[in-house]
Coordinates of C-alpha atoms in Angstrom, one line a residue:
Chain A
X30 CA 0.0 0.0 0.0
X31 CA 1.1 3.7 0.0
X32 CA 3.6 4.5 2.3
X33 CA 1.2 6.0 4.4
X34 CA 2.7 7.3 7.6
X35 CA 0.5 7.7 10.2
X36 CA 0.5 10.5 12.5
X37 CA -0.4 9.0 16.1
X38 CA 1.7 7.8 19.1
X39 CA 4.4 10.1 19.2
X40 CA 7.0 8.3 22.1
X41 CA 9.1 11.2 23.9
X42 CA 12.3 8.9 24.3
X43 CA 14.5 10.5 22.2
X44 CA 14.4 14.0 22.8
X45 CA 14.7 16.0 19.4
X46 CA 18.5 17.5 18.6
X47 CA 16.9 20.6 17.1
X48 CA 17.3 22.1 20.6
X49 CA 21.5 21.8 20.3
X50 CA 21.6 24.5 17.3
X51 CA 21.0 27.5 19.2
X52 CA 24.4 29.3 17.3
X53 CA 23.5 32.2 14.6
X54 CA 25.7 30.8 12.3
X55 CA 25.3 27.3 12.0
X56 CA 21.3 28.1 12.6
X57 CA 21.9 30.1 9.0
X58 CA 24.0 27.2 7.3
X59 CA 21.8 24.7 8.0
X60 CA 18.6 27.0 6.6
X61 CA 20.5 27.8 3.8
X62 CA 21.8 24.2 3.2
X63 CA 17.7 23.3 3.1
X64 CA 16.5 25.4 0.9
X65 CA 19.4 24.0 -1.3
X66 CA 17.9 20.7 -0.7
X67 CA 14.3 21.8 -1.6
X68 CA 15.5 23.9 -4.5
X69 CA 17.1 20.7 -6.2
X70 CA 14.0 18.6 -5.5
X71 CA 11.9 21.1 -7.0
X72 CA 14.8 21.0 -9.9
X73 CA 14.4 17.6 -10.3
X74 CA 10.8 17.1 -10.1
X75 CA 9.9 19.9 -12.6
X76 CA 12.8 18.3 -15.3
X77 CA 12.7 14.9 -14.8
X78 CA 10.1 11.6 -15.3
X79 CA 11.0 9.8 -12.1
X80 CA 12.2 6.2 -13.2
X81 CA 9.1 4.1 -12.1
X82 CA 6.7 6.2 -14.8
X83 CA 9.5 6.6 -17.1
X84 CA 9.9 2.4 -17.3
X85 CA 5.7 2.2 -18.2
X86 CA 5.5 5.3 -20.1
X87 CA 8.5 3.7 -22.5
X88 CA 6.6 0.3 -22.5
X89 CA 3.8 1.4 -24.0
X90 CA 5.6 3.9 -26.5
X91 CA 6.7 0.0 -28.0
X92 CA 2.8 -1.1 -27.6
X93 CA 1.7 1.6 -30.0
X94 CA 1.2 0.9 -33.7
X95 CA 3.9 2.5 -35.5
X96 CA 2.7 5.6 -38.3
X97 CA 0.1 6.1 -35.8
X98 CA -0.9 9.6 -34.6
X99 CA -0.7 7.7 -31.3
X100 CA 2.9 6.5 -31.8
X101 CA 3.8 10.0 -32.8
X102 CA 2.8 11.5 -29.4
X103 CA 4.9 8.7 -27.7
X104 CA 8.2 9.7 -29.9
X105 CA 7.3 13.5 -28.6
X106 CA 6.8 12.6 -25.2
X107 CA 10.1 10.2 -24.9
X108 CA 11.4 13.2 -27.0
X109 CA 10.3 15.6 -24.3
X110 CA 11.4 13.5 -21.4
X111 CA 15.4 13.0 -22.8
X112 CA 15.7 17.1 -23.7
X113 CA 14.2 18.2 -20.2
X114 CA 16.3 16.2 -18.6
X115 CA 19.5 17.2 -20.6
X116 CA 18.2 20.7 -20.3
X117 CA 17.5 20.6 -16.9
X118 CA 14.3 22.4 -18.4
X119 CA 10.3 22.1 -17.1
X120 CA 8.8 18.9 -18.7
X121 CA 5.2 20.4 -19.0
X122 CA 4.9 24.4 -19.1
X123 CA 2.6 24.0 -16.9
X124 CA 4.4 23.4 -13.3
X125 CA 1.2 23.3 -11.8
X126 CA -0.2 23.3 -8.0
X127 CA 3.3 22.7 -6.0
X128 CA 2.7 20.2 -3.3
X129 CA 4.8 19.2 -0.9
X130 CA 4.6 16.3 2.2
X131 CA 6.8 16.8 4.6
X132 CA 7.6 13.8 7.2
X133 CA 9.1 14.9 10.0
X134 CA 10.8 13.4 13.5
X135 CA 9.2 15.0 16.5
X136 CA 9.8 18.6 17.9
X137 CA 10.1 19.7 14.4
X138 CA 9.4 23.6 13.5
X139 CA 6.8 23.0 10.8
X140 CA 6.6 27.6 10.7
X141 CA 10.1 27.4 10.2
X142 CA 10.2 24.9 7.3
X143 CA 7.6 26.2 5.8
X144 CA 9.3 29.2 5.3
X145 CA 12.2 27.8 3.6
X146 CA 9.9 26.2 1.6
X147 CA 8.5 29.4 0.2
X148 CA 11.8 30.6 -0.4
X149 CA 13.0 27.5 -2.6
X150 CA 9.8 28.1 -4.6
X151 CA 10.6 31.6 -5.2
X152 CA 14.0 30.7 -6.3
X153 CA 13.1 27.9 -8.7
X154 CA 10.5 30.3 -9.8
X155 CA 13.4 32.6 -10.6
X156 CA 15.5 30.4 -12.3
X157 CA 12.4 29.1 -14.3
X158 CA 12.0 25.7 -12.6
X159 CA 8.3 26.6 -12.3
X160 CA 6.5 28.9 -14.0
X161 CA 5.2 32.0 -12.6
X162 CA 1.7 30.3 -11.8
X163 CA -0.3 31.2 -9.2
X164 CA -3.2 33.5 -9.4
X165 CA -5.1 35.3 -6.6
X166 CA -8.8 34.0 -7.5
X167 CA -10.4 37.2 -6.5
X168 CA -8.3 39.4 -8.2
X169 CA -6.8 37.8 -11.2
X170 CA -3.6 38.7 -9.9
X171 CA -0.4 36.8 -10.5
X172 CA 2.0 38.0 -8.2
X173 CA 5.2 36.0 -10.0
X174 CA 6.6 34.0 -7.3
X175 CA 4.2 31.0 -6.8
X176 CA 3.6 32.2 -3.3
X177 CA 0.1 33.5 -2.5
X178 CA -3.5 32.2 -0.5
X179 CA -3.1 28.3 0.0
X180 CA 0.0 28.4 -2.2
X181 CA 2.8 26.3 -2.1
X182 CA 0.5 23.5 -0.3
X183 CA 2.1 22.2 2.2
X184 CA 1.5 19.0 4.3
X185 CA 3.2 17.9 7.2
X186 CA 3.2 14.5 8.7
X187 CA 4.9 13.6 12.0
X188 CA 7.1 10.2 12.1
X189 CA 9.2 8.4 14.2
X190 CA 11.8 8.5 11.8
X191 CA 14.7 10.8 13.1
X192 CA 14.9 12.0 9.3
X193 CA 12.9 14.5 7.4
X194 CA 11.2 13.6 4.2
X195 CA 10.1 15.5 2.1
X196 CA 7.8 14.6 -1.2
X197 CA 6.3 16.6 -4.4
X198 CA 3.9 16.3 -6.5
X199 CA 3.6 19.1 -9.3
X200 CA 0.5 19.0 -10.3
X201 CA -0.7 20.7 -13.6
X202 CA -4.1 22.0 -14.3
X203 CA -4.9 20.2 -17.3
X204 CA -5.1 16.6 -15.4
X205 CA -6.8 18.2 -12.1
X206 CA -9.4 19.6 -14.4
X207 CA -10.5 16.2 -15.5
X208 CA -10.0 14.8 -11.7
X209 CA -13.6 13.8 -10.4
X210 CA -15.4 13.1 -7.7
X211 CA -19.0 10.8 -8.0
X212 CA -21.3 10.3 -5.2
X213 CA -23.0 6.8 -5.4
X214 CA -25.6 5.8 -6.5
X215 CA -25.2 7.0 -9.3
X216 CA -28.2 6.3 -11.7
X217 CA -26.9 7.5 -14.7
X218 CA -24.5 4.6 -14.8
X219 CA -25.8 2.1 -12.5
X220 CA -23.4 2.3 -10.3
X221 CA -24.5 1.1 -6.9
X222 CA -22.3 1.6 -3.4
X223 CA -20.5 -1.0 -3.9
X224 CA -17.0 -2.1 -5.2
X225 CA -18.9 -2.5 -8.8
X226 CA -20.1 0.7 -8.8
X227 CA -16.4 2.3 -7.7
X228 CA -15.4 0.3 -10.8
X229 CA -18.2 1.9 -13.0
X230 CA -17.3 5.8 -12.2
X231 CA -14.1 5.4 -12.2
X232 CA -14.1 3.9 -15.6
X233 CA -16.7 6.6 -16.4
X234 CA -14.2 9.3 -15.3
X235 CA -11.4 8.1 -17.9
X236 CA -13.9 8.1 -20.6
X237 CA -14.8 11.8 -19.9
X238 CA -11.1 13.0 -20.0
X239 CA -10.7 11.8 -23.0
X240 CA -7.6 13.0 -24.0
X241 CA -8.0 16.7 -22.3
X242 CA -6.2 15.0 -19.1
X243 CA -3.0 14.8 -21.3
X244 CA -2.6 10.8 -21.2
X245 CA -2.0 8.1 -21.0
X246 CA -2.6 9.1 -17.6
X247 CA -2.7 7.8 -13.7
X248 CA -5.0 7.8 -11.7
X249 CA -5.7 7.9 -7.7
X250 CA -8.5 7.1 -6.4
X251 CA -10.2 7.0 -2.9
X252 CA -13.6 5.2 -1.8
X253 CA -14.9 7.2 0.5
X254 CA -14.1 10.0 2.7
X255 CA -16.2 13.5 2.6
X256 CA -15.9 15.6 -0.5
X257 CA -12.7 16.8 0.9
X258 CA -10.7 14.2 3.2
X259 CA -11.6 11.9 -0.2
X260 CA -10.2 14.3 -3.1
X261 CA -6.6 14.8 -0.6
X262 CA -6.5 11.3 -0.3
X263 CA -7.2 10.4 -3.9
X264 CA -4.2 12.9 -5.0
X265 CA -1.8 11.1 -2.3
X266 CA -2.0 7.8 -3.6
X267 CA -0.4 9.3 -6.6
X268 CA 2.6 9.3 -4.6
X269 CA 2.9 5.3 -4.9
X270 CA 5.5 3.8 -7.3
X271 CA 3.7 2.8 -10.6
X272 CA 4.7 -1.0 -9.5
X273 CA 4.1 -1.5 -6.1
X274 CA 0.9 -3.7 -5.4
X275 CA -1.8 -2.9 -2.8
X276 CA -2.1 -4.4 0.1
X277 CA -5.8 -4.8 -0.1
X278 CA -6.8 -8.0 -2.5
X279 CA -9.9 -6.2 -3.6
X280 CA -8.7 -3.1 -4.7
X281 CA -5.1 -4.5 -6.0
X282 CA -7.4 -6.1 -8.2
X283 CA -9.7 -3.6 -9.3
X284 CA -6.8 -1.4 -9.8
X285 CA -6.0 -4.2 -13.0
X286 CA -8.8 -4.0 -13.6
X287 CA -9.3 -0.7 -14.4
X288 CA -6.4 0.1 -16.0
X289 CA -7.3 -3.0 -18.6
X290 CA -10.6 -2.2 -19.4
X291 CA -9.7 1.8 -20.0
X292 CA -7.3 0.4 -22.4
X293 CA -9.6 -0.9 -24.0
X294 CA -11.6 2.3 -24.4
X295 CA -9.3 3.1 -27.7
X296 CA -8.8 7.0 -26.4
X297 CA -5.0 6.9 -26.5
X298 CA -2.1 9.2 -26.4
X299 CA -3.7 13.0 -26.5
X300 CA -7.0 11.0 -26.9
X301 CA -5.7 10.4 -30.7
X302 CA -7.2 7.0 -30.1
X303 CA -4.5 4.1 -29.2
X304 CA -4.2 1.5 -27.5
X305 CA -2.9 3.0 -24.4
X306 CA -4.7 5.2 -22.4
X307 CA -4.0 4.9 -18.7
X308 CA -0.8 3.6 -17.3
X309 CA -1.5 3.5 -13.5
X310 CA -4.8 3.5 -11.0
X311 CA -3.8 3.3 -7.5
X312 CA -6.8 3.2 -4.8
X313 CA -7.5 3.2 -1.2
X314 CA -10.2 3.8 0.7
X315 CA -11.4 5.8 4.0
X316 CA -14.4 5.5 6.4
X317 CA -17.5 7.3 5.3
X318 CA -21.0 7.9 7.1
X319 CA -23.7 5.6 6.3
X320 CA -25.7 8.8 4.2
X321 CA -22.5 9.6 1.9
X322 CA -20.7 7.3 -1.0
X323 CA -18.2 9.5 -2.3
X324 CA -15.5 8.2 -4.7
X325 CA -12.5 10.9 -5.9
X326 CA -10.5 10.4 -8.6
X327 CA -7.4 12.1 -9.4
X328 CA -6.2 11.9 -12.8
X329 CA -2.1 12.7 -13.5
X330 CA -0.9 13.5 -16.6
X331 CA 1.7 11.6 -18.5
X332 CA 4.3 13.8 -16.9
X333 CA 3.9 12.4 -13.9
X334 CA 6.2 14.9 -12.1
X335 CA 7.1 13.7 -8.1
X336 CA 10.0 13.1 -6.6
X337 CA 11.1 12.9 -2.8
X338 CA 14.0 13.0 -0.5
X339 CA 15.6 12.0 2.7
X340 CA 17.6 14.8 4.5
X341 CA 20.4 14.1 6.7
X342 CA 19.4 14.7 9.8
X343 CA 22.2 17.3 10.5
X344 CA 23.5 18.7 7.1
X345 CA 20.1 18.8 5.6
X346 CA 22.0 17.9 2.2
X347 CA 19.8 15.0 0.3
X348 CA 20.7 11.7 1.8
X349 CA 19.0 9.7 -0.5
X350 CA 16.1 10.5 -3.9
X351 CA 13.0 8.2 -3.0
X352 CA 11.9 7.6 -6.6
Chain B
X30 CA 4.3 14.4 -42.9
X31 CA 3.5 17.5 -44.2
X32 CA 4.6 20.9 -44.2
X33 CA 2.9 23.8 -43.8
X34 CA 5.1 27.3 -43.9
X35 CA 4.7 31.1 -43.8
X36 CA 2.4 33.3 -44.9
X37 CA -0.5 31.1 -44.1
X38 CA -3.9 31.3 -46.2
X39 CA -7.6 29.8 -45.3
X40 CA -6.6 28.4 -49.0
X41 CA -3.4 26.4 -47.5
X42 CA -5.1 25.0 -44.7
X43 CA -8.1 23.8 -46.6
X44 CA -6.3 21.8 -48.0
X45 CA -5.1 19.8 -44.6
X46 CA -7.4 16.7 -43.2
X47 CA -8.1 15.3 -39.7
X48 CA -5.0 12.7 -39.6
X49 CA -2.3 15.1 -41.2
X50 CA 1.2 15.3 -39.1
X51 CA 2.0 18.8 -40.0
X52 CA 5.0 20.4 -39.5
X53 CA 4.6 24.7 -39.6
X54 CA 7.1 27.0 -40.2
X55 CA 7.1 30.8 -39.7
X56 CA 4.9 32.6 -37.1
X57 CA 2.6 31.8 -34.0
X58 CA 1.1 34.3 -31.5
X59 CA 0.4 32.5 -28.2
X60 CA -3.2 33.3 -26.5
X61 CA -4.8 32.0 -24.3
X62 CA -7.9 32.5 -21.7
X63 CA -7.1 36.5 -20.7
X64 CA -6.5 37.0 -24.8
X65 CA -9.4 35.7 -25.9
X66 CA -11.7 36.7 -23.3
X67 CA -10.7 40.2 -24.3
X68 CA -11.2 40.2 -28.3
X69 CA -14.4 38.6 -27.8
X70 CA -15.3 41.4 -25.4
X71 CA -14.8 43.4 -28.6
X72 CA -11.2 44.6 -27.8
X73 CA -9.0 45.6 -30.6
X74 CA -6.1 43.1 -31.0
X75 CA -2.5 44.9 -30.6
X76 CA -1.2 42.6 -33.5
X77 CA -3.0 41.9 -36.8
X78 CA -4.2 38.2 -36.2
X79 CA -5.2 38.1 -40.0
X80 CA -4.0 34.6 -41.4
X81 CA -1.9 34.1 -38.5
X82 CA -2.1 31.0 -36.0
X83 CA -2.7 31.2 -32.6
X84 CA -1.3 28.6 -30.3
X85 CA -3.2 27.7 -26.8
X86 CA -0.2 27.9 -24.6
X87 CA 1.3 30.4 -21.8
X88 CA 4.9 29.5 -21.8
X89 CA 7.6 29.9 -19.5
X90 CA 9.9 32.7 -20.2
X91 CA 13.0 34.1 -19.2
X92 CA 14.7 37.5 -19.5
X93 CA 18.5 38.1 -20.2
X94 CA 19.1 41.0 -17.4
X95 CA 22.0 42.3 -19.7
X96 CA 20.6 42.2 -23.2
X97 CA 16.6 42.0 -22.2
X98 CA 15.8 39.8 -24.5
X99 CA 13.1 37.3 -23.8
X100 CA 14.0 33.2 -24.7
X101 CA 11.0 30.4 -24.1
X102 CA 11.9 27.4 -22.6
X103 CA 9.5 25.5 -21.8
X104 CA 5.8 25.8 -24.1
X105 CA 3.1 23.3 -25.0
X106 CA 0.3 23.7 -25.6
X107 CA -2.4 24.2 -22.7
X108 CA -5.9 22.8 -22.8
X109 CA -8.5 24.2 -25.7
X110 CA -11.8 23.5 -24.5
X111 CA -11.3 26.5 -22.5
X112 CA -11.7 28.6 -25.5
X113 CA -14.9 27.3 -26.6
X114 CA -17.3 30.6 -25.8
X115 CA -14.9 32.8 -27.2
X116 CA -12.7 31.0 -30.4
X117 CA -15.3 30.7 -33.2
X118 CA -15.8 35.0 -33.0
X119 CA -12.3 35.2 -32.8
X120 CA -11.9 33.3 -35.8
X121 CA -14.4 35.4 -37.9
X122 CA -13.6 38.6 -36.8
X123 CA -9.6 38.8 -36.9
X124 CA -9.4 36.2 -39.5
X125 CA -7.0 33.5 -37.6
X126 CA -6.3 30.6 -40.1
X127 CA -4.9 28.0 -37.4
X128 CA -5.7 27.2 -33.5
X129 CA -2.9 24.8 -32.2
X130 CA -3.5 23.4 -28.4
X131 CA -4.7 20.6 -26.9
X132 CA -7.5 18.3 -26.1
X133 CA -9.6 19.5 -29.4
X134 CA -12.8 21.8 -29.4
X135 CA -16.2 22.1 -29.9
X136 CA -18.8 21.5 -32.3
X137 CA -18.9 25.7 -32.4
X138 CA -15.4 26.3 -33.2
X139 CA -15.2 23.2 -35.9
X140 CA -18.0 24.9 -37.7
X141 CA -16.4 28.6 -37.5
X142 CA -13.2 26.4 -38.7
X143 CA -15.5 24.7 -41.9
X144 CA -17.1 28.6 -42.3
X145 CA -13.8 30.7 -42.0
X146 CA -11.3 28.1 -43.2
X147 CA -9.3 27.2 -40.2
X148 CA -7.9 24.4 -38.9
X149 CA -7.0 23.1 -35.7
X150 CA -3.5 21.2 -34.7
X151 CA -3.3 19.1 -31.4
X152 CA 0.4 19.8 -30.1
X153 CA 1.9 16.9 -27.4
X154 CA 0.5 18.2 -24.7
X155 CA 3.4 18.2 -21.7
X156 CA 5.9 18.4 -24.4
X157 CA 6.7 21.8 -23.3
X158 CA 10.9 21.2 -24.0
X159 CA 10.1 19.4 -27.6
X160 CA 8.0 22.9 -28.9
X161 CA 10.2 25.0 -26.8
X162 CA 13.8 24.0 -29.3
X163 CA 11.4 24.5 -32.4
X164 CA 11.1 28.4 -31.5
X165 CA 13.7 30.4 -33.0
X166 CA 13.0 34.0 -32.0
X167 CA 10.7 35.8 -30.1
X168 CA 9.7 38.8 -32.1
X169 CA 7.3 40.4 -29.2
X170 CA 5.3 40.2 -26.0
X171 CA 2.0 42.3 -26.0
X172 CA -0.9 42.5 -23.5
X173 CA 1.8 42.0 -21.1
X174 CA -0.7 43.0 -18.0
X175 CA -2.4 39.9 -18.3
X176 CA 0.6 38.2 -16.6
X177 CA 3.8 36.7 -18.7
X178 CA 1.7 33.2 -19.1
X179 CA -1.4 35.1 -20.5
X180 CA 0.0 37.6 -22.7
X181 CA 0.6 37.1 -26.2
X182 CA 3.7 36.3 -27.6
X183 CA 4.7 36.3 -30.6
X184 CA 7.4 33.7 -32.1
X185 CA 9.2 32.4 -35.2
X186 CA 8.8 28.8 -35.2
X187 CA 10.7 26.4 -37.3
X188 CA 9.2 22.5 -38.2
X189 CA 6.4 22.9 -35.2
X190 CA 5.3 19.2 -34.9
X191 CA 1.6 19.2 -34.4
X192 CA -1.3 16.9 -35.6
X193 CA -4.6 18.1 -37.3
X194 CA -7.3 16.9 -35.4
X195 CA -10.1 19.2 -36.5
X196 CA -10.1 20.4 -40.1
X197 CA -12.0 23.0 -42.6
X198 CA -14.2 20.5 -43.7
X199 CA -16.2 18.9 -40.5
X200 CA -14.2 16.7 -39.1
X201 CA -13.0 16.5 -36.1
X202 CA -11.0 13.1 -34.5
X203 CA -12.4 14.0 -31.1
X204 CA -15.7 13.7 -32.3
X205 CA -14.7 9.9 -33.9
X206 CA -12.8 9.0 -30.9
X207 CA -15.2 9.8 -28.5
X208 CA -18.4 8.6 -30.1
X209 CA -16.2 5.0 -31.1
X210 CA -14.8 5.3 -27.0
X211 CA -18.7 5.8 -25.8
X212 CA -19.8 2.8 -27.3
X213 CA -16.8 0.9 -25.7
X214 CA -17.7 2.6 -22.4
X215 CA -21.6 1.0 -22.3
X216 CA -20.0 -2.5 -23.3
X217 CA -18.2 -2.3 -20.3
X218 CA -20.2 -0.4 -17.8

């Protein structure tokens, strides 16, 4: 399943080391040293297909019929994907909703790191990592840094780990726009509350992105939840490797499933009709009342841009990339 | 694959069917939602958008401090359907002879294409470094309030790969694909 990390039982044995660097200067190096960090995952994320989506994405460039429209798209996107890379340029223009998840050891300064957060976002925004994409919905106005009313989203997670994490998903607007959320029943296409009818929307969903979502695409997908707890925790099972299996029978197997029959739906590539039109559909599921049904579906697009790191726990250089 | 190069002519793309890998050379002005919302409010375009192709897409754009020149680097094309209310008047009143973006259009803007002779390419969408190396200059920025995404630039492109899924003549491939992809969809549902 997704490497979910849960939040509860915090144990007060180890007391946190934070407390040791009380000296001006090293306080400043180590700041400085994390925005470094953040400012080469954002780097990375924006410029580079991490290697799980890269290995499925390249399968089923092979799968396509060759002289095909739909082939054509895959030589762009593989294309795309070696020249960003090289480049160290943005895969998609569109950088999308910056997310980060941060997993951190106890007695962490959340404030703090979110500061430094903001200020690796305004930097890769400067040195064209993102684009200058985030607009004040009342006003229209772009302020040109990224930073602004809910933006970057940030989420912070508390572990045990004595290491900070830290994961991101950029998230462009074309794919979110096709992203759905059904309540069951849903009458329209028989879907009932029931695994069958999670099967049904979610299928249904596909369909109606056609190829507006930019595919072949992902999905994630939660059963349950309210409208909102249910969207957040569709969009985090995007952070799952492409080819780990879920832990749950039932909904390792409806993942297959879904991602079989959509292929069979004949949208393709850019919806140019092909054979492949989703590469991924992770699921999980959260409690729901008994009066509610929801099921979210967020749909990525085939530049699937998330990467993560472990920091060291004193440098705050990257230890270690997580996809 | 066939090539379609500068000036453009409603004649030229006439002649282009849903299906055609087109590569165009010479000029595109980019436009998206703020552009379009303001010509079909009736505002007077800066540039003359006669016979000239407008690409969906707000790219991202750096300036030289030194020089001030502007280089793109990074620009596909960003979703269409967007467009919809506002494309077809655009099309008839300033005379625009190609729409690339992506994700297609409308049954509005395919007839304004049939009526007008236009034509609209489907770029990769995502493949923002792969259209990016096929600009060769940017020739000028203009309705730069709108915010550097929104405003319309204008570029010299040079082999623009692009596919034509909606042509002058009533077709469109997102019609086929997703009437053939609905009756897949009740099979299965």
């Amino acid at each position: 399943m997704a490497k979910k990390v849960k939040s509860t039982k915090v144990k007060a044995k180890s007391a946190p080391k934070k407390t040791v660097k009380k000296i001006p200067v090293k306080k400043l190096d180590t700041r400085k040293q994390t925005i470094e960090s953040l400012l080469e995952l954002i780097r990375i994320t924006s410029t580079v297909i991490p290697d799980d989506v890269a290995k499925v994405l390249m399968k089923a460039r092979t799968q396509e019929e060759q002289n095909t429209t739909a082939s054509y798209a895959m030589n762009i996107i593989k294309d795309n994907m070696d020249l960003a890379k090289f480049k160290s340029q943005p895969l998609c223009q569109d950088t999308g909703t910056v997310i980060f998840f941060v997993y951190h050891p106890p007695g962490f300064f959340q404030n703090e790191f979110k500061e430094l957060i903001k200020k690796a976002v305004v930097q890769a925004t400067q040195k064209g990592y993102l684009r200058q994409n985030s607009v004040n919905s009342l006003t229209g106005e772009n302020a040109g840094t990224n930073l602004g009313e809910g933006h970057p989203s940030i989420h912070f997670y508390e572990t045990n780990k004595k290491e900070v994490e830290v994961k991101l998903v950029l998230k462009g607007g074309g794919c979110e726009n096709v992203s759905a959320q059904y309540s069951l029943p849903d009458t329209t296409l028989g879907a009932g509350r029931d695994l069958e009818g999670v099967r049904k929307v979610v299928i249904d969903a596909v369909y109606k992105a056609q190829g507006k979502g930019c595919g072949p695409g992902a999905l994630g997908v939660c059963v349950g939840g309210d409208r909102a707890d249910s969207a957040y925790a569709a969009k985090k099972q995007l952070l799952r490797k492409l080819d780990d299996k879920n832990s749950i029978p039932e909904l390792a197997k409806l993942e297959n499933e879904i991602v079989e029959t959509c292929n069979k739906l004949g949208i393709g590539p850019m919806g140019f009709g092909g054979k492949t039109t989703l590469i991924s559909c992770k699921m999980t599921h959260s409690n729901r009342v008994p009066a509610s049904f929801f099921v979210s579906i967020s749909y990525m697009c085939w530049a699937f841009r998330r990467q993560g790191i472990v920091m060291d726990s004193k440098k705050n250089t990257i230890k270690k990339w997580l996809y | 694959m066939k090539k379609l190069n500068y000036p453009f002519s409603p004649e030229a793309v006439r002649e282009l069917k849903v299906g055609d890998m087109v590569l165009i050379t010479g000029k595109l002005f980019t436009g998206r939602d703020a552009v379009h919302k303001y010509l079909h409010e009736g505002n007077k375009s800066p540039v003359n958008l006669k016979n000239q192709i407008i690409y969906h897409c707000g790219p991202v754009t750096m300036k030289d401090k030194k020089t001030g020149k502007w280089t793109v680097t990074a620009a596909g094309p960003t979703t269409s359907i967007r467009e919809e209310p506002y494309q077809w008047e655009v099309i008839r009143d300033h005379g625009i002879v190609g729409v690339i973006g992506k994700g297609g259009m409308g049954q509005k803007t395919l007839d304004a294409c049939k009526e007008y002779g236009c034509v609209y390419f489907h770029a990769v969408g995502g493949a923002a470094q792969v259209l990016a190396e096929k600009i060769k200059s940017v020739d000028g920025l203009y309705l730069e309030e709108f915010g550097l995404p929104e405003a319309i630039w204008e570029l010299t492109v040079e082999d623009f790969p692009v596919v034509v899924t909606m042509d002058a003549h009533g077709n469109s491939l997102h019609k086929e694909v997703e009437a053939s992809s609905k009756e897949i969809l009740k099979s299965v549902l």
